[in-house]
Amino acid sequence: MDRLSTNASLEREDLVSALRQVSEGSRPALAEVYRRTSAKLFGICVCILGEAGEAEEALQEVYFSVWRKAGTFDPAKASPITWLATMARNRAIDRRRALGARKAATLDEAMDVPDGSIGALEQLQAAEEGGRIALCLGELEERQNQAIKATFYDGLSYSELATHWAVPLGTMKSWIRRGLLRLRDCLER
């Protein structure tokens, strides 16, 4: 097993352990989960919501849900980061729908947005992980690849995708579910 695989395996084990501790009411464990995952989950929320303030609100709701639902996490069904990313994605989509169409920000408002750029090390890690995800997405059937990208990157719901592709909702859910299982297997190699 190479160093990258070993580190990923240890990271997964640490998150599984921390989530178990969170389910037992450990605040330090929740802080550890937040420290390890908040940048990635914030990125998901920003991608879907397009606004840092709304993404921060969604992220806060995600960790509140983690506090309440950590006992439902099953490491046999999903990796901890997949479980957390799904929660973040769903919360951001719910928030986006609740907000409805919003007026575009003016240029003056845009100037007040702080630069939330990540540092060089984080950029390298994100690029490496992004490369692994891209390779694994490339191994999927084209329809699964497109459906997963539209769901996770564009924030489209299963029903929106089913309508767009003119397939039954159950079919779309199956495509995405099978694709995510193959994606998870690929990323765990």
PDB file of C-alpha atoms in Angstrom:
ATOM      1  CA  MET A   1       0.000   0.000   0.000  1.00  0.00           C
ATOM      2  CA  ASP A   2       1.489   3.347  -0.973  1.00  0.00           C
ATOM      3  CA  ARG A   3       1.830   6.325   1.342  1.00  0.00           C
ATOM      4  CA  LEU A   4      -1.207   8.134  -0.108  1.00  0.00           C
ATOM      5  CA  SER A   5      -3.449   5.093   0.411  1.00  0.00           C
ATOM      6  CA  THR A   6      -2.124   4.618   3.938  1.00  0.00           C
ATOM      7  CA  ASN A   7      -2.782   8.266   4.820  1.00  0.00           C
ATOM      8  CA  ALA A   8      -6.291   8.113   3.351  1.00  0.00           C
ATOM      9  CA  SER A   9      -7.013   4.943   5.308  1.00  0.00           C
ATOM     10  CA  LEU A  10      -5.777   6.493   8.562  1.00  0.00           C
ATOM     11  CA  GLU A  11      -7.776   9.670   7.882  1.00  0.00           C
ATOM     12  CA  ARG A  12     -10.912   7.578   7.347  1.00  0.00           C
ATOM     13  CA  GLU A  13     -10.339   5.611  10.559  1.00  0.00           C
ATOM     14  CA  ASP A  14      -9.792   8.829  12.518  1.00  0.00           C
ATOM     15  CA  LEU A  15     -13.028  10.339  11.185  1.00  0.00           C
ATOM     16  CA  VAL A  16     -14.993   7.154  11.914  1.00  0.00           C
ATOM     17  CA  SER A  17     -13.664   7.210  15.471  1.00  0.00           C
ATOM     18  CA  ALA A  18     -14.422  10.918  15.903  1.00  0.00           C
ATOM     19  CA  LEU A  19     -17.987  10.457  14.624  1.00  0.00           C
ATOM     20  CA  ARG A  20     -18.520   7.629  17.114  1.00  0.00           C
ATOM     21  CA  GLN A  21     -17.328   9.935  19.874  1.00  0.00           C
ATOM     22  CA  VAL A  22     -19.635  12.709  18.619  1.00  0.00           C
ATOM     23  CA  SER A  23     -22.557  10.269  18.825  1.00  0.00           C
ATOM     24  CA  GLU A  24     -21.617   9.799  22.494  1.00  0.00           C
ATOM     25  CA  GLY A  25     -21.763  13.573  23.077  1.00  0.00           C
ATOM     26  CA  SER A  26     -18.077  14.504  22.774  1.00  0.00           C
ATOM     27  CA  ARG A  27     -17.685  18.178  21.888  1.00  0.00           C
ATOM     28  CA  PRO A  28     -13.916  17.881  21.318  1.00  0.00           C
ATOM     29  CA  ALA A  29     -14.628  15.116  18.791  1.00  0.00           C
ATOM     30  CA  LEU A  30     -17.080  17.396  16.970  1.00  0.00           C
ATOM     31  CA  ALA A  31     -14.404  20.102  16.917  1.00  0.00           C
ATOM     32  CA  GLU A  32     -11.989  17.563  15.403  1.00  0.00           C
ATOM     33  CA  VAL A  33     -14.517  16.535  12.725  1.00  0.00           C
ATOM     34  CA  TYR A  34     -15.036  20.231  11.956  1.00  0.00           C
ATOM     35  CA  ARG A  35     -11.289  20.903  11.750  1.00  0.00           C
ATOM     36  CA  ARG A  36     -10.736  18.022   9.350  1.00  0.00           C
ATOM     37  CA  THR A  37     -13.753  18.502   7.087  1.00  0.00           C
ATOM     38  CA  SER A  38     -15.050  22.079   7.198  1.00  0.00           C
ATOM     39  CA  ALA A  39     -12.994  23.358   4.237  1.00  0.00           C
ATOM     40  CA  LYS A  40     -14.256  20.607   1.944  1.00  0.00           C
ATOM     41  CA  LEU A  41     -17.878  20.924   3.119  1.00  0.00           C
ATOM     42  CA  PHE A  42     -17.747  24.712   2.865  1.00  0.00           C
ATOM     43  CA  GLY A  43     -16.542  24.326  -0.725  1.00  0.00           C
ATOM     44  CA  ILE A  44     -19.543  22.131  -1.520  1.00  0.00           C
ATOM     45  CA  CYS A  45     -21.913  24.670   0.033  1.00  0.00           C
ATOM     46  CA  VAL A  46     -20.322  27.597  -1.818  1.00  0.00           C
ATOM     47  CA  CYS A  47     -20.465  25.683  -5.096  1.00  0.00           C
ATOM     48  CA  ILE A  48     -24.191  25.126  -4.714  1.00  0.00           C
ATOM     49  CA  LEU A  49     -25.178  28.412  -3.075  1.00  0.00           C
ATOM     50  CA  GLY A  50     -22.733  30.718  -4.834  1.00  0.00           C
ATOM     51  CA  GLU A  51     -22.479  33.003  -1.823  1.00  0.00           C
ATOM     52  CA  ALA A  52     -20.092  32.720   1.120  1.00  0.00           C
ATOM     53  CA  GLY A  53     -22.550  34.030   3.729  1.00  0.00           C
ATOM     54  CA  GLU A  54     -25.239  31.551   2.740  1.00  0.00           C
ATOM     55  CA  ALA A  55     -22.652  28.771   2.568  1.00  0.00           C
ATOM     56  CA  GLU A  56     -21.511  29.578   6.118  1.00  0.00           C
ATOM     57  CA  GLU A  57     -25.116  29.365   7.334  1.00  0.00           C
ATOM     58  CA  ALA A  58     -25.601  26.039   5.554  1.00  0.00           C
ATOM     59  CA  LEU A  59     -22.330  24.724   6.986  1.00  0.00           C
ATOM     60  CA  GLN A  60     -23.416  25.632  10.510  1.00  0.00           C
ATOM     61  CA  GLU A  61     -26.645  23.686   9.942  1.00  0.00           C
ATOM     62  CA  VAL A  62     -24.613  20.718   8.662  1.00  0.00           C
ATOM     63  CA  TYR A  63     -22.551  20.474  11.844  1.00  0.00           C
ATOM     64  CA  PHE A  64     -25.654  20.894  13.963  1.00  0.00           C
ATOM     65  CA  SER A  65     -27.067  17.881  12.079  1.00  0.00           C
ATOM     66  CA  VAL A  66     -23.799  15.994  12.598  1.00  0.00           C
ATOM     67  CA  TRP A  67     -24.126  16.606  16.343  1.00  0.00           C
ATOM     68  CA  ARG A  68     -27.686  15.252  16.330  1.00  0.00           C
ATOM     69  CA  LYS A  69     -27.265  12.417  13.808  1.00  0.00           C
ATOM     70  CA  ALA A  70     -23.719  11.099  14.301  1.00  0.00           C
ATOM     71  CA  GLY A  71     -25.190   7.912  15.769  1.00  0.00           C
ATOM     72  CA  THR A  72     -26.810   7.111  12.416  1.00  0.00           C
ATOM     73  CA  PHE A  73     -23.479   7.056  10.560  1.00  0.00           C
ATOM     74  CA  ASP A  74     -22.598   3.525   9.402  1.00  0.00           C
ATOM     75  CA  PRO A  75     -19.018   3.135   8.124  1.00  0.00           C
ATOM     76  CA  ALA A  76     -20.069  -0.074   6.354  1.00  0.00           C
ATOM     77  CA  LYS A  77     -22.383   1.934   4.081  1.00  0.00           C
ATOM     78  CA  ALA A  78     -20.288   5.018   3.316  1.00  0.00           C
ATOM     79  CA  SER A  79     -17.010   6.691   4.107  1.00  0.00           C
ATOM     80  CA  PRO A  80     -17.262   9.475   6.686  1.00  0.00           C
ATOM     81  CA  ILE A  81     -16.410  12.155   4.135  1.00  0.00           C
ATOM     82  CA  THR A  82     -19.064  10.834   1.735  1.00  0.00           C
ATOM     83  CA  TRP A  83     -21.656  10.905   4.524  1.00  0.00           C
ATOM     84  CA  LEU A  84     -20.662  14.437   5.522  1.00  0.00           C
ATOM     85  CA  ALA A  85     -20.462  15.687   1.930  1.00  0.00           C
ATOM     86  CA  THR A  86     -23.927  14.311   1.231  1.00  0.00           C
ATOM     87  CA  MET A  87     -25.276  16.129   4.273  1.00  0.00           C
ATOM     88  CA  ALA A  88     -23.614  19.371   3.122  1.00  0.00           C
ATOM     89  CA  ARG A  89     -24.892  18.980  -0.418  1.00  0.00           C
ATOM     90  CA  ASN A  90     -28.445  18.282   0.708  1.00  0.00           C
ATOM     91  CA  ARG A  91     -28.451  21.157   3.207  1.00  0.00           C
ATOM     92  CA  ALA A  92     -27.110  23.577   0.591  1.00  0.00           C
ATOM     93  CA  ILE A  93     -29.685  22.464  -1.975  1.00  0.00           C
ATOM     94  CA  ASP A  94     -32.476  22.838   0.597  1.00  0.00           C
ATOM     95  CA  ARG A  95     -31.203  26.302   1.448  1.00  0.00           C
ATOM     96  CA  ARG A  96     -30.931  27.282  -2.214  1.00  0.00           C
ATOM     97  CA  ARG A  97     -34.504  26.214  -2.836  1.00  0.00           C
ATOM     98  CA  ALA A  98     -35.717  28.063   0.255  1.00  0.00           C
ATOM     99  CA  LEU A  99     -33.991  31.241  -0.857  1.00  0.00           C
ATOM    100  CA  GLY A 100     -35.525  31.094  -4.320  1.00  0.00           C
ATOM    101  CA  ALA A 101     -34.343  33.398  -7.047  1.00  0.00           C
ATOM    102  CA  ARG A 102     -32.307  36.214  -5.565  1.00  0.00           C
ATOM    103  CA  LYS A 103     -31.321  39.559  -6.936  1.00  0.00           C
ATOM    104  CA  ALA A 104     -27.792  39.612  -8.325  1.00  0.00           C
ATOM    105  CA  ALA A 105     -25.287  41.429  -6.154  1.00  0.00           C
ATOM    106  CA  THR A 106     -24.001  44.780  -7.295  1.00  0.00           C
ATOM    107  CA  LEU A 107     -20.334  45.366  -8.035  1.00  0.00           C
ATOM    108  CA  ASP A 108     -20.003  47.427  -4.830  1.00  0.00           C
ATOM    109  CA  GLU A 109     -21.321  44.500  -2.771  1.00  0.00           C
ATOM    110  CA  ALA A 110     -18.884  42.158  -4.493  1.00  0.00           C
ATOM    111  CA  MET A 111     -15.939  44.336  -3.451  1.00  0.00           C
ATOM    112  CA  ASP A 112     -16.792  43.683   0.226  1.00  0.00           C
ATOM    113  CA  VAL A 113     -16.534  39.903  -0.093  1.00  0.00           C
ATOM    114  CA  PRO A 114     -13.398  38.699   1.694  1.00  0.00           C
ATOM    115  CA  ASP A 115     -10.838  36.635  -0.182  1.00  0.00           C
ATOM    116  CA  GLY A 116     -11.336  33.130   1.106  1.00  0.00           C
ATOM    117  CA  SER A 117      -8.492  31.661  -0.930  1.00  0.00           C
ATOM    118  CA  ILE A 118      -6.863  28.576   0.446  1.00  0.00           C
ATOM    119  CA  GLY A 119      -3.140  28.307   0.987  1.00  0.00           C
ATOM    120  CA  ALA A 120      -0.643  26.580  -1.291  1.00  0.00           C
ATOM    121  CA  LEU A 121      -0.591  23.295   0.675  1.00  0.00           C
ATOM    122  CA  GLU A 122      -4.380  23.082   0.666  1.00  0.00           C
ATOM    123  CA  GLN A 123      -4.390  23.829  -3.069  1.00  0.00           C
ATOM    124  CA  LEU A 124      -1.948  20.982  -3.716  1.00  0.00           C
ATOM    125  CA  GLN A 125      -3.988  18.574  -1.611  1.00  0.00           C
ATOM    126  CA  ALA A 126      -7.220  19.640  -3.315  1.00  0.00           C
ATOM    127  CA  ALA A 127      -5.635  19.265  -6.758  1.00  0.00           C
ATOM    128  CA  GLU A 128      -4.363  15.793  -5.899  1.00  0.00           C
ATOM    129  CA  GLU A 129      -7.750  14.722  -4.580  1.00  0.00           C
ATOM    130  CA  GLY A 130      -9.510  16.371  -7.521  1.00  0.00           C
ATOM    131  CA  GLY A 131      -7.277  14.418  -9.875  1.00  0.00           C
ATOM    132  CA  ARG A 132      -8.196  11.137  -8.178  1.00  0.00           C
ATOM    133  CA  ILE A 133     -11.889  12.012  -8.361  1.00  0.00           C
ATOM    134  CA  ALA A 134     -11.594  12.965 -12.028  1.00  0.00           C
ATOM    135  CA  LEU A 135      -9.852   9.665 -12.827  1.00  0.00           C
ATOM    136  CA  CYS A 136     -12.494   7.684 -10.972  1.00  0.00           C
ATOM    137  CA  LEU A 137     -15.327   9.635 -12.602  1.00  0.00           C
ATOM    138  CA  GLY A 138     -13.751   8.774 -15.942  1.00  0.00           C
ATOM    139  CA  GLU A 139     -14.136   5.070 -15.152  1.00  0.00           C
ATOM    140  CA  LEU A 140     -17.929   5.409 -14.843  1.00  0.00           C
ATOM    141  CA  GLU A 141     -20.453   4.958 -17.617  1.00  0.00           C
ATOM    142  CA  GLU A 142     -21.032   8.302 -19.349  1.00  0.00           C
ATOM    143  CA  ARG A 143     -24.608   8.695 -18.067  1.00  0.00           C
ATOM    144  CA  GLN A 144     -23.527   7.983 -14.473  1.00  0.00           C
ATOM    145  CA  ASN A 145     -20.621  10.406 -14.840  1.00  0.00           C
ATOM    146  CA  GLN A 146     -22.869  13.191 -16.152  1.00  0.00           C
ATOM    147  CA  ALA A 147     -25.638  12.547 -13.605  1.00  0.00           C
ATOM    148  CA  ILE A 148     -23.229  12.578 -10.644  1.00  0.00           C
ATOM    149  CA  LYS A 149     -21.522  15.758 -11.857  1.00  0.00           C
ATOM    150  CA  ALA A 150     -24.879  17.488 -12.375  1.00  0.00           C
ATOM    151  CA  THR A 151     -26.057  16.425  -8.930  1.00  0.00           C
ATOM    152  CA  PHE A 152     -22.960  17.265  -6.907  1.00  0.00           C
ATOM    153  CA  TYR A 153     -21.416  20.131  -8.839  1.00  0.00           C
ATOM    154  CA  ASP A 154     -24.511  21.832 -10.233  1.00  0.00           C
ATOM    155  CA  GLY A 155     -26.846  21.031  -7.334  1.00  0.00           C
ATOM    156  CA  LEU A 156     -29.567  19.525  -9.506  1.00  0.00           C
ATOM    157  CA  SER A 157     -32.078  17.237  -7.823  1.00  0.00           C
ATOM    158  CA  TYR A 158     -32.801  13.687  -8.934  1.00  0.00           C
ATOM    159  CA  SER A 159     -36.215  14.740 -10.203  1.00  0.00           C
ATOM    160  CA  GLU A 160     -34.710  17.617 -12.227  1.00  0.00           C
ATOM    161  CA  LEU A 161     -32.249  15.202 -13.834  1.00  0.00           C
ATOM    162  CA  ALA A 162     -34.950  12.599 -14.504  1.00  0.00           C
ATOM    163  CA  THR A 163     -37.059  15.243 -16.239  1.00  0.00           C
ATOM    164  CA  HIS A 164     -34.084  16.544 -18.228  1.00  0.00           C
ATOM    165  CA  TRP A 165     -33.112  13.053 -19.431  1.00  0.00           C
ATOM    166  CA  ALA A 166     -36.742  11.880 -19.781  1.00  0.00           C
ATOM    167  CA  VAL A 167     -36.291   8.817 -17.575  1.00  0.00           C
ATOM    168  CA  PRO A 168     -38.291   7.671 -14.550  1.00  0.00           C
ATOM    169  CA  LEU A 169     -37.151   9.065 -11.185  1.00  0.00           C
ATOM    170  CA  GLY A 170     -36.296   5.558  -9.936  1.00  0.00           C
ATOM    171  CA  THR A 171     -34.047   4.986 -12.926  1.00  0.00           C
ATOM    172  CA  MET A 172     -32.161   8.223 -12.268  1.00  0.00           C
ATOM    173  CA  LYS A 173     -31.727   7.325  -8.594  1.00  0.00           C
ATOM    174  CA  SER A 174     -30.387   3.902  -9.604  1.00  0.00           C
ATOM    175  CA  TRP A 175     -27.912   5.387 -12.077  1.00  0.00           C
ATOM    176  CA  ILE A 176     -26.553   7.760  -9.472  1.00  0.00           C
ATOM    177  CA  ARG A 177     -26.508   5.190  -6.678  1.00  0.00           C
ATOM    178  CA  ARG A 178     -24.631   2.618  -8.778  1.00  0.00           C
ATOM    179  CA  GLY A 179     -22.267   5.318 -10.007  1.00  0.00           C
ATOM    180  CA  LEU A 180     -21.535   6.500  -6.458  1.00  0.00           C
ATOM    181  CA  LEU A 181     -20.847   2.941  -5.326  1.00  0.00           C
ATOM    182  CA  ARG A 182     -18.369   2.470  -8.208  1.00  0.00           C
ATOM    183  CA  LEU A 183     -16.851   5.880  -7.456  1.00  0.00           C
ATOM    184  CA  ARG A 184     -16.409   4.979  -3.785  1.00  0.00           C
ATOM    185  CA  ASP A 185     -14.781   1.643  -4.701  1.00  0.00           C
ATOM    186  CA  CYS A 186     -12.389   3.413  -7.044  1.00  0.00           C
ATOM    187  CA  LEU A 187     -11.440   6.070  -4.482  1.00  0.00           C
ATOM    188  CA  GLU A 188     -10.820   3.429  -1.810  1.00  0.00           C
ATOM    189  CA  ARG A 189      -8.297   1.549  -3.974  1.00  0.00           C
TER     190      ARG A 189
END
